[in-house]
């Protein structure tokens, strides 16, 4: 790559909004988890998009009637650690011949789930 080309590529790189950075700081905890490569790539794409745009503003189409101010002071935490959950809190199955897929805080719980043998949950 020539010096001119690298300068052009650098100038075209999207700027990160300072307001988005606190939201993304804890997400780095997910970089070294055991997720599939496509999940990691999807997270990286989403983080980069959010870093350049930040939270939506009311002036943006589709967000003009959504009040997101309550989110501005909210702190989210991300963890790749296993979630602890009391299995006794699970309700009975709705149908006796059905299967159950349990997600706790967005994490799949194979020990609490009942899926067919030929189904892989990723």
Tab-separated table of N, CA, C and O in Angstrom:
chain	number	residue	atom	x	y	z
A	1	UNK	N	0.846	-1.171	0.000
A	1	UNK	CA	0.000	0.000	0.000
A	1	UNK	C	0.892	1.234	0.000
A	1	UNK	O	1.823	1.334	0.780
A	2	UNK	N	0.585	2.166	-0.868
A	2	UNK	CA	1.386	3.389	-0.945
A	2	UNK	C	1.016	4.327	0.192
A	2	UNK	O	-0.017	4.178	0.848
A	3	UNK	N	1.866	5.328	0.411
A	3	UNK	CA	1.611	6.294	1.477
A	3	UNK	C	0.315	7.049	1.223
A	3	UNK	O	-0.453	7.307	2.141
A	4	UNK	N	0.070	7.387	-0.054
A	4	UNK	CA	-1.164	8.109	-0.384
A	4	UNK	C	-2.387	7.240	-0.117
A	4	UNK	O	-3.397	7.712	0.400
A	5	UNK	N	-2.284	5.953	-0.474
A	5	UNK	CA	-3.410	5.039	-0.268
A	5	UNK	C	-3.672	4.831	1.214
A	5	UNK	O	-4.812	4.788	1.658
A	6	UNK	N	-2.612	4.702	2.023
A	6	UNK	CA	-2.816	4.490	3.450
A	6	UNK	C	-3.396	5.745	4.106
A	6	UNK	O	-4.213	5.668	5.004
A	7	UNK	N	-2.975	6.938	3.622
A	7	UNK	CA	-3.527	8.181	4.157
A	7	UNK	C	-5.005	8.274	3.814
A	7	UNK	O	-5.823	8.662	4.649
A	8	UNK	N	-5.375	7.870	2.593
A	8	UNK	CA	-6.771	7.916	2.181
A	8	UNK	C	-7.598	6.930	3.008
A	8	UNK	O	-8.682	7.259	3.478
A	9	UNK	N	-7.079	5.722	3.222
A	9	UNK	CA	-7.803	4.724	4.011
A	9	UNK	C	-7.990	5.214	5.439
A	9	UNK	O	-9.037	5.031	6.047
A	10	UNK	N	-6.956	5.862	5.977
A	10	UNK	CA	-7.056	6.383	7.338
A	10	UNK	C	-8.107	7.471	7.426
A	10	UNK	O	-8.889	7.531	8.362
A	11	UNK	N	-8.154	8.353	6.442
A	11	UNK	CA	-9.109	9.455	6.488
A	11	UNK	C	-10.541	8.961	6.279
A	11	UNK	O	-11.484	9.616	6.694
A	12	UNK	N	-10.707	7.811	5.654
A	12	UNK	CA	-12.049	7.272	5.434
A	12	UNK	C	-12.533	6.414	6.600
A	12	UNK	O	-13.684	6.016	6.639
A	13	UNK	N	-11.647	6.096	7.548
A	13	UNK	CA	-12.049	5.291	8.698
A	13	UNK	C	-13.084	6.065	9.495
A	13	UNK	O	-12.952	7.259	9.703
A	14	UNK	N	-14.160	5.377	9.929
A	14	UNK	CA	-15.209	6.091	10.658
A	14	UNK	C	-14.718	6.586	12.006
A	14	UNK	O	-13.927	5.941	12.671
A	15	UNK	N	-15.199	7.752	12.383
A	15	UNK	CA	-14.838	8.320	13.684
A	15	UNK	C	-15.686	7.671	14.765
A	15	UNK	O	-16.854	7.373	14.552
A	16	UNK	N	-15.092	7.455	15.920
A	16	UNK	CA	-15.822	6.880	17.036
A	16	UNK	C	-16.452	8.009	17.843
A	16	UNK	O	-15.799	9.005	18.127
A	17	UNK	N	-17.702	7.842	18.195
A	17	UNK	CA	-18.353	8.851	19.012
A	17	UNK	C	-17.993	8.588	20.472
A	17	UNK	O	-18.025	7.457	20.949
A	18	UNK	N	-17.631	9.643	21.173
A	18	UNK	CA	-17.230	9.514	22.574
A	18	UNK	C	-18.367	8.964	23.421
A	18	UNK	O	-18.141	8.230	24.374
A	19	UNK	N	-19.601	9.292	23.067
A	19	UNK	CA	-20.750	8.829	23.847
A	19	UNK	C	-20.925	7.317	23.770
A	19	UNK	O	-21.482	6.702	24.674
A	20	UNK	N	-20.447	6.682	22.710
A	20	UNK	CA	-20.612	5.235	22.552
A	20	UNK	C	-19.572	4.443	23.323
A	20	UNK	O	-19.793	3.292	23.669
A	21	UNK	N	-18.435	5.043	23.608
A	21	UNK	CA	-17.331	4.296	24.210
A	21	UNK	C	-17.653	3.684	25.576
A	21	UNK	O	-17.315	2.533	25.808
A	22	UNK	N	-18.322	4.378	26.493
A	22	UNK	CA	-18.634	3.729	27.768
A	22	UNK	C	-19.518	2.495	27.601
A	22	UNK	O	-19.411	1.545	28.363
A	23	UNK	N	-20.372	2.514	26.610
A	23	UNK	CA	-21.261	1.377	26.374
A	23	UNK	C	-20.476	0.169	25.876
A	23	UNK	O	-20.862	-0.966	26.097
A	24	UNK	N	-19.385	0.409	25.176
A	24	UNK	CA	-18.618	-0.687	24.579
A	24	UNK	C	-17.472	-1.180	25.459
A	24	UNK	O	-16.916	-2.241	25.204
A	25	UNK	N	-17.124	-0.434	26.494
A	25	UNK	CA	-15.959	-0.779	27.307
A	25	UNK	C	-16.073	-2.175	27.919
A	25	UNK	O	-15.135	-2.970	27.845
A	26	UNK	N	-17.212	-2.501	28.503
A	26	UNK	CA	-17.377	-3.810	29.132
A	26	UNK	C	-17.578	-4.934	28.121
A	26	UNK	O	-17.402	-6.105	28.447
A	27	UNK	N	-17.957	-4.595	26.902
A	27	UNK	CA	-18.183	-5.629	25.891
A	27	UNK	C	-16.892	-6.347	25.526
A	27	UNK	O	-16.922	-7.444	24.978
A	28	UNK	N	-15.756	-5.766	25.855
A	28	UNK	CA	-14.474	-6.420	25.578
A	28	UNK	C	-14.344	-7.732	26.327
A	28	UNK	O	-13.571	-8.607	25.936
A	29	UNK	N	-15.127	-7.934	27.385
A	29	UNK	CA	-15.109	-9.196	28.136
A	29	UNK	C	-15.534	-10.365	27.253
A	29	UNK	O	-15.189	-11.512	27.526
A	30	UNK	N	-16.262	-10.078	26.187
A	30	UNK	CA	-16.750	-11.143	25.314
A	30	UNK	C	-15.769	-11.514	24.200
A	30	UNK	O	-16.021	-12.444	23.444
A	31	UNK	N	-14.670	-10.801	24.101
A	31	UNK	CA	-13.722	-11.066	23.015
A	31	UNK	C	-13.077	-12.438	23.106
A	31	UNK	O	-12.745	-13.035	22.099
A	32	UNK	N	-12.877	-12.934	24.312
A	32	UNK	CA	-12.144	-14.184	24.482
A	32	UNK	C	-13.027	-15.319	24.973
A	32	UNK	O	-12.515	-16.288	25.534
A	33	UNK	N	-14.336	-15.225	24.767
A	33	UNK	CA	-15.196	-16.327	25.180
A	33	UNK	C	-15.152	-17.425	24.118
A	33	UNK	O	-14.447	-17.323	23.118
A	34	UNK	N	-15.883	-18.480	24.340
A	34	UNK	CA	-15.797	-19.637	23.448
A	34	UNK	C	-16.866	-19.630	22.352
A	34	UNK	O	-17.214	-20.677	21.831
A	35	UNK	N	-17.347	-18.467	21.989
A	35	UNK	CA	-18.363	-18.377	20.937
A	35	UNK	C	-17.801	-18.780	19.589
A	35	UNK	O	-16.596	-18.718	19.348
A	36	UNK	N	-18.713	-19.151	18.706
A	36	UNK	CA	-18.338	-19.498	17.335
A	36	UNK	C	-17.751	-18.270	16.641
A	36	UNK	O	-18.117	-17.133	16.965
A	37	UNK	N	-16.842	-18.472	15.681
A	37	UNK	CA	-16.231	-17.337	14.978
A	37	UNK	C	-17.252	-16.399	14.324
A	37	UNK	O	-17.069	-15.190	14.318
A	38	UNK	N	-18.345	-16.944	13.793
A	38	UNK	CA	-19.334	-16.083	13.148
A	38	UNK	C	-20.041	-15.192	14.183
A	38	UNK	O	-20.424	-14.072	13.874
A	39	UNK	N	-20.189	-15.691	15.424
A	39	UNK	CA	-20.798	-14.877	16.475
A	39	UNK	C	-19.859	-13.737	16.849
A	39	UNK	O	-20.276	-12.586	17.000
A	40	UNK	N	-18.559	-14.058	16.972
A	40	UNK	CA	-17.576	-13.028	17.295
A	40	UNK	C	-17.520	-11.967	16.198
A	40	UNK	O	-17.420	-10.778	16.475
A	41	UNK	N	-17.604	-12.398	14.937
A	41	UNK	CA	-17.581	-11.451	13.818
A	41	UNK	C	-18.824	-10.568	13.833
A	41	UNK	O	-18.737	-9.359	13.587
A	42	UNK	N	-19.970	-11.145	14.156
A	42	UNK	CA	-21.207	-10.373	14.237
A	42	UNK	C	-21.136	-9.352	15.367
A	42	UNK	O	-21.531	-8.201	15.204
A	43	UNK	N	-20.581	-9.756	16.514
A	43	UNK	CA	-20.408	-8.821	17.631
A	43	UNK	C	-19.478	-7.679	17.241
A	43	UNK	O	-19.739	-6.517	17.559
A	44	UNK	N	-18.367	-8.008	16.565
A	44	UNK	CA	-17.400	-6.982	16.174
A	44	UNK	C	-18.025	-5.988	15.201
A	44	UNK	O	-17.824	-4.775	15.318
A	45	UNK	N	-18.814	-6.485	14.261
A	45	UNK	CA	-19.490	-5.612	13.303
A	45	UNK	C	-20.480	-4.704	14.013
A	45	UNK	O	-20.547	-3.506	13.750
A	46	UNK	N	-21.239	-5.265	14.941
A	46	UNK	CA	-22.206	-4.474	15.697
A	46	UNK	C	-21.529	-3.421	16.561
A	46	UNK	O	-21.982	-2.281	16.639
A	47	UNK	N	-20.426	-3.809	17.209
A	47	UNK	CA	-19.694	-2.860	18.058
A	47	UNK	C	-19.125	-1.721	17.226
A	47	UNK	O	-19.182	-0.559	17.637
A	48	UNK	N	-18.585	-2.029	16.067
A	48	UNK	CA	-18.021	-0.988	15.202
A	48	UNK	C	-19.120	-0.047	14.710
A	48	UNK	O	-18.946	1.169	14.688
A	49	UNK	N	-20.262	-0.609	14.359
A	49	UNK	CA	-21.384	0.218	13.910
A	49	UNK	C	-21.863	1.126	15.037
A	49	UNK	O	-22.103	2.321	14.833
A	50	UNK	N	-21.989	0.561	16.238
A	50	UNK	CA	-22.430	1.364	17.377
A	50	UNK	C	-21.399	2.413	17.753
A	50	UNK	O	-21.745	3.531	18.140
A	51	UNK	N	-20.116	2.073	17.632
A	51	UNK	CA	-19.053	3.025	17.966
A	51	UNK	C	-19.104	4.251	17.066
A	51	UNK	O	-18.775	5.346	17.494
A	52	UNK	N	-19.520	4.080	15.824
A	52	UNK	CA	-19.582	5.215	14.907
A	52	UNK	C	-20.888	5.991	15.020
A	52	UNK	O	-20.919	7.186	14.775
A	53	UNK	N	-21.975	5.321	15.413
A	53	UNK	CA	-23.267	6.009	15.432
A	53	UNK	C	-23.759	6.355	16.833
A	53	UNK	O	-24.482	7.326	17.003
A	54	UNK	N	-23.396	5.564	17.838
A	54	UNK	CA	-23.889	5.801	19.188
A	54	UNK	C	-25.365	5.472	19.291
A	54	UNK	O	-25.951	4.839	18.416
A	55	UNK	N	-25.974	5.911	20.383
A	55	UNK	CA	-27.405	5.688	20.570
A	55	UNK	C	-28.193	6.525	19.564
A	55	UNK	O	-27.775	7.625	19.198
A	56	UNK	N	-29.334	6.020	19.120
A	56	UNK	CA	-30.142	6.796	18.173
A	56	UNK	C	-30.686	8.063	18.815
A	56	UNK	O	-30.902	8.125	20.020
A	57	UNK	N	-30.889	9.041	17.993
A	57	UNK	CA	-31.411	10.337	18.431
A	57	UNK	C	-32.837	10.506	17.906
A	57	UNK	O	-33.191	9.941	16.869
A	58	UNK	N	-33.653	11.307	18.583
A	58	UNK	CA	-35.030	11.513	18.115
A	58	UNK	C	-35.121	12.072	16.703
A	58	UNK	O	-36.125	11.890	16.029
A	59	UNK	N	-34.063	12.742	16.224
A	59	UNK	CA	-34.113	13.295	14.868
A	59	UNK	C	-33.944	12.220	13.790
A	59	UNK	O	-34.193	12.473	12.623
A	60	UNK	N	-33.560	11.007	14.189
A	60	UNK	CA	-33.396	9.922	13.221
A	60	UNK	C	-34.747	9.270	12.942
A	60	UNK	O	-35.541	9.042	13.860
A	61	UNK	N	-34.965	8.971	11.672
A	61	UNK	CA	-36.210	8.340	11.246
A	61	UNK	C	-36.425	7.040	12.010
A	61	UNK	O	-35.529	6.229	12.148
A	62	UNK	N	-37.605	6.844	12.515
A	62	UNK	CA	-37.936	5.637	13.254
A	62	UNK	C	-37.711	5.768	14.756
A	62	UNK	O	-38.167	4.931	15.522
A	63	UNK	N	-37.000	6.790	15.189
A	63	UNK	CA	-36.712	6.980	16.610
A	63	UNK	C	-37.343	8.247	17.166
A	63	UNK	O	-37.170	8.566	18.343
A	64	UNK	N	-38.085	8.983	16.344
A	64	UNK	CA	-38.579	10.281	16.773
A	64	UNK	C	-39.566	10.203	17.942
A	64	UNK	O	-39.710	11.166	18.682
A	65	UNK	N	-40.208	9.083	18.160
A	65	UNK	CA	-41.170	8.966	19.260
A	65	UNK	C	-40.671	8.049	20.378
A	65	UNK	O	-41.438	7.667	21.248
A	66	UNK	N	-39.405	7.705	20.344
A	66	UNK	CA	-38.846	6.800	21.346
A	66	UNK	C	-37.958	7.575	22.307
A	66	UNK	O	-36.983	8.188	21.895
A	67	UNK	N	-38.298	7.532	23.569
A	67	UNK	CA	-37.513	8.212	24.589
A	67	UNK	C	-36.455	7.239	25.112
A	67	UNK	O	-36.771	6.288	25.819
A	68	UNK	N	-35.207	7.475	24.758
A	68	UNK	CA	-34.135	6.600	25.234
A	68	UNK	C	-33.302	7.260	26.328
A	68	UNK	O	-32.282	6.721	26.740
A	69	UNK	N	-33.750	8.405	26.832
A	69	UNK	CA	-33.021	9.071	27.915
A	69	UNK	C	-32.803	8.172	29.129
A	69	UNK	O	-31.753	8.242	29.749
A	70	UNK	N	-33.770	7.334	29.513
A	70	UNK	CA	-33.532	6.473	30.671
A	70	UNK	C	-32.315	5.548	30.500
A	70	UNK	O	-31.724	5.110	31.476
A	71	UNK	N	-31.921	5.277	29.277
A	71	UNK	CA	-30.755	4.423	29.041
A	71	UNK	C	-29.440	5.146	29.260
A	71	UNK	O	-28.409	4.512	29.477
A	72	UNK	N	-29.451	6.466	29.206
A	72	UNK	CA	-28.195	7.210	29.258
A	72	UNK	C	-27.439	7.002	30.561
A	72	UNK	O	-26.219	7.047	30.580
A	73	UNK	N	-28.118	6.774	31.662
A	73	UNK	CA	-27.430	6.562	32.930
A	73	UNK	C	-27.301	5.098	33.303
A	73	UNK	O	-26.811	4.767	34.379
A	74	UNK	N	-27.721	4.210	32.425
A	74	UNK	CA	-27.706	2.788	32.718
A	74	UNK	C	-26.347	2.179	32.406
A	74	UNK	O	-25.737	2.499	31.391
A	75	UNK	N	-25.892	1.318	33.291
A	75	UNK	CA	-24.645	0.612	33.067
A	75	UNK	C	-24.972	-0.852	32.790
A	75	UNK	O	-25.688	-1.484	33.558
A	76	UNK	N	-24.473	-1.364	31.694
A	76	UNK	CA	-24.666	-2.752	31.341
A	76	UNK	C	-23.363	-3.495	31.572
A	76	UNK	O	-22.287	-2.940	31.390
A	77	UNK	N	-23.466	-4.733	31.966
A	77	UNK	CA	-22.248	-5.524	32.132
A	77	UNK	C	-22.359	-6.771	31.264
A	77	UNK	O	-23.446	-7.312	31.084
A	78	UNK	N	-21.230	-7.161	30.731
A	78	UNK	CA	-21.160	-8.321	29.857
A	78	UNK	C	-20.252	-9.340	30.523
A	78	UNK	O	-19.255	-8.984	31.132
A	79	UNK	N	-20.597	-10.577	30.389
A	79	UNK	CA	-19.775	-11.606	30.998
A	79	UNK	C	-19.830	-12.865	30.161
A	79	UNK	O	-20.882	-13.232	29.636
A	80	UNK	N	-18.715	-13.516	30.070
A	80	UNK	CA	-18.659	-14.812	29.407
A	80	UNK	C	-18.748	-15.927	30.441
A	80	UNK	O	-18.705	-17.101	30.100
A	81	UNK	N	-18.887	-15.550	31.704
A	81	UNK	CA	-18.992	-16.537	32.785
A	81	UNK	C	-20.341	-17.235	32.723
A	81	UNK	O	-21.345	-16.643	32.323
A	82	UNK	N	-20.398	-18.495	33.145
A	82	UNK	CA	-21.683	-19.206	33.160
A	82	UNK	C	-22.684	-18.514	34.103
A	82	UNK	O	-22.304	-17.979	35.136
A	83	UNK	N	-23.922	-18.542	33.713
A	83	UNK	CA	-24.977	-17.934	34.507
A	83	UNK	C	-25.468	-18.951	35.531
A	83	UNK	O	-25.659	-20.117	35.215
A	84	UNK	N	-25.677	-18.482	36.750
A	84	UNK	CA	-26.231	-19.347	37.787
A	84	UNK	C	-27.731	-19.105	37.832
A	84	UNK	O	-28.188	-17.968	37.883
A	85	UNK	N	-28.485	-20.192	37.808
A	85	UNK	CA	-29.937	-20.087	37.777
A	85	UNK	C	-30.534	-21.249	38.536
A	85	UNK	O	-30.071	-22.387	38.415
A	86	UNK	N	-31.574	-20.990	39.313
A	86	UNK	CA	-32.264	-22.017	40.077
A	86	UNK	C	-33.260	-22.737	39.168
A	86	UNK	O	-34.240	-22.137	38.714
A	87	UNK	N	-33.015	-24.003	38.901
A	87	UNK	CA	-33.883	-24.779	38.012
A	87	UNK	C	-35.292	-24.901	38.576
A	87	UNK	O	-36.248	-25.125	37.830
A	88	UNK	N	-35.448	-24.731	39.874
A	88	UNK	CA	-36.774	-24.794	40.483
A	88	UNK	C	-37.682	-23.656	40.050
A	88	UNK	O	-38.889	-23.732	40.231
A	89	UNK	N	-37.116	-22.606	39.474
A	89	UNK	CA	-37.913	-21.465	39.015
A	89	UNK	C	-38.567	-21.717	37.656
A	89	UNK	O	-39.414	-20.938	37.231
A	90	UNK	N	-38.161	-22.778	36.989
A	90	UNK	CA	-38.729	-23.069	35.671
A	90	UNK	C	-40.157	-23.567	35.808
A	90	UNK	O	-40.438	-24.438	36.630
A	91	UNK	N	-41.064	-23.032	35.009
A	91	UNK	CA	-42.439	-23.554	35.037
A	91	UNK	C	-42.489	-24.926	34.360
A	91	UNK	O	-41.573	-25.323	33.648
A	92	UNK	N	-43.564	-25.637	34.593
A	92	UNK	CA	-43.764	-26.922	33.926
A	92	UNK	C	-43.900	-26.694	32.423
A	92	UNK	O	-44.291	-25.605	31.981
A	93	UNK	N	-43.589	-27.722	31.639
A	93	UNK	CA	-43.764	-27.621	30.187
A	93	UNK	C	-45.236	-27.401	29.870
A	93	UNK	O	-46.118	-27.905	30.569
A	94	UNK	N	-45.489	-26.645	28.817
A	94	UNK	CA	-46.863	-26.391	28.407
A	94	UNK	C	-47.528	-27.647	27.854
A	94	UNK	O	-48.694	-27.904	28.102
A	95	UNK	N	-46.771	-28.415	27.103
A	95	UNK	CA	-47.285	-29.655	26.517
A	95	UNK	C	-46.348	-30.796	26.894
A	95	UNK	O	-45.122	-30.649	26.874
A	96	UNK	N	-46.907	-31.930	27.216
A	96	UNK	CA	-46.098	-33.067	27.669
A	96	UNK	C	-45.124	-33.544	26.590
A	96	UNK	O	-44.012	-33.968	26.903
A	97	UNK	N	-45.519	-33.471	25.329
A	97	UNK	CA	-44.654	-33.975	24.251
A	97	UNK	C	-43.857	-32.856	23.577
A	97	UNK	O	-43.472	-32.964	22.418
A	98	UNK	N	-43.580	-31.784	24.292
A	98	UNK	CA	-42.832	-30.664	23.719
A	98	UNK	C	-41.392	-30.676	24.217
A	98	UNK	O	-41.022	-31.452	25.085
A	99	UNK	N	-40.595	-29.800	23.639
A	99	UNK	CA	-39.200	-29.639	24.038
A	99	UNK	C	-39.047	-28.288	24.726
A	99	UNK	O	-39.915	-27.429	24.635
A	100	UNK	N	-37.916	-28.113	25.391
A	100	UNK	CA	-37.679	-26.858	26.113
A	100	UNK	C	-36.271	-26.362	25.802
A	100	UNK	O	-35.306	-27.103	25.891
A	101	UNK	N	-36.180	-25.090	25.457
A	101	UNK	CA	-34.912	-24.419	25.224
A	101	UNK	C	-34.833	-23.296	26.251
A	101	UNK	O	-35.669	-22.411	26.269
A	102	UNK	N	-33.846	-23.349	27.132
A	102	UNK	CA	-33.752	-22.376	28.217
A	102	UNK	C	-32.602	-21.412	27.960
A	102	UNK	O	-31.459	-21.829	27.749
A	103	UNK	N	-32.921	-20.120	27.984
A	103	UNK	CA	-31.937	-19.051	27.896
A	103	UNK	C	-32.052	-18.243	29.187
A	103	UNK	O	-33.140	-17.845	29.577
A	104	UNK	N	-30.927	-18.011	29.846
A	104	UNK	CA	-30.899	-17.178	31.040
A	104	UNK	C	-29.982	-16.002	30.739
A	104	UNK	O	-28.804	-16.190	30.459
A	105	UNK	N	-30.536	-14.806	30.760
A	105	UNK	CA	-29.793	-13.599	30.410
A	105	UNK	C	-29.118	-13.740	29.049
A	105	UNK	O	-27.985	-13.324	28.849
A	106	UNK	N	-29.806	-14.363	28.117
A	106	UNK	CA	-29.299	-14.505	26.760
A	106	UNK	C	-28.306	-15.632	26.554
A	106	UNK	O	-27.801	-15.809	25.459
A	107	UNK	N	-28.030	-16.408	27.589
A	107	UNK	CA	-27.081	-17.515	27.454
A	107	UNK	C	-27.835	-18.840	27.493
A	107	UNK	O	-28.634	-19.091	28.401
A	108	UNK	N	-27.551	-19.680	26.522
A	108	UNK	CA	-28.175	-20.994	26.425
A	108	UNK	C	-27.751	-21.862	27.598
A	108	UNK	O	-26.584	-21.909	27.960
A	109	UNK	N	-28.716	-22.540	28.201
A	109	UNK	CA	-28.463	-23.402	29.353
A	109	UNK	C	-28.760	-24.854	28.972
A	109	UNK	O	-29.893	-25.321	29.086
A	110	UNK	N	-27.752	-25.592	28.495
A	110	UNK	CA	-28.005	-26.958	28.037
A	110	UNK	C	-28.484	-27.898	29.137
A	110	UNK	O	-29.276	-28.805	28.877
A	111	UNK	N	-28.043	-27.692	30.370
A	111	UNK	CA	-28.450	-28.586	31.461
A	111	UNK	C	-29.915	-28.391	31.857
A	111	UNK	O	-30.528	-29.283	32.421
A	112	UNK	N	-30.466	-27.228	31.551
A	112	UNK	CA	-31.865	-26.950	31.873
A	112	UNK	C	-32.776	-27.149	30.664
A	112	UNK	O	-33.991	-27.098	30.796
A	113	UNK	N	-32.170	-27.366	29.504
A	113	UNK	CA	-32.939	-27.490	28.271
A	113	UNK	C	-33.193	-28.950	27.936
A	113	UNK	O	-32.493	-29.843	28.384
A	114	UNK	N	-34.228	-29.136	27.133
A	114	UNK	CA	-34.580	-30.473	26.641
A	114	UNK	C	-34.835	-30.322	25.143
A	114	UNK	O	-35.874	-29.824	24.733
A	115	UNK	N	-33.821	-30.691	24.341
A	115	UNK	CA	-33.944	-30.574	22.889
A	115	UNK	C	-33.740	-31.941	22.260
A	115	UNK	O	-33.098	-32.813	22.848
A	116	UNK	N	-34.271	-32.176	21.068
A	116	UNK	CA	-34.070	-33.470	20.395
A	116	UNK	C	-32.589	-33.770	20.178
A	116	UNK	O	-31.777	-32.861	20.049
A	117	UNK	N	-32.255	-35.029	20.109
A	117	UNK	CA	-30.854	-35.457	19.967
A	117	UNK	C	-30.210	-34.934	18.684
A	117	UNK	O	-29.010	-34.689	18.647
A	118	UNK	N	-30.958	-34.729	17.627
A	118	UNK	CA	-30.385	-34.284	16.357
A	118	UNK	C	-30.366	-32.757	16.199
A	118	UNK	O	-30.075	-32.251	15.132
A	119	UNK	N	-30.636	-32.007	17.276
A	119	UNK	CA	-30.632	-30.548	17.247
A	119	UNK	C	-29.397	-30.020	17.961
A	119	UNK	O	-29.072	-30.458	19.053
A	120	UNK	N	-28.697	-29.106	17.299
A	120	UNK	CA	-27.533	-28.453	17.889
A	120	UNK	C	-27.881	-26.988	18.117
A	120	UNK	O	-28.310	-26.300	17.200
A	121	UNK	N	-27.693	-26.521	19.332
A	121	UNK	CA	-27.973	-25.125	19.667
A	121	UNK	C	-26.652	-24.391	19.702
A	121	UNK	O	-25.716	-24.790	20.397
A	122	UNK	N	-26.555	-23.294	18.927
A	122	UNK	CA	-25.312	-22.514	18.861
A	122	UNK	C	-25.609	-21.085	19.203
A	122	UNK	O	-26.620	-20.561	18.879
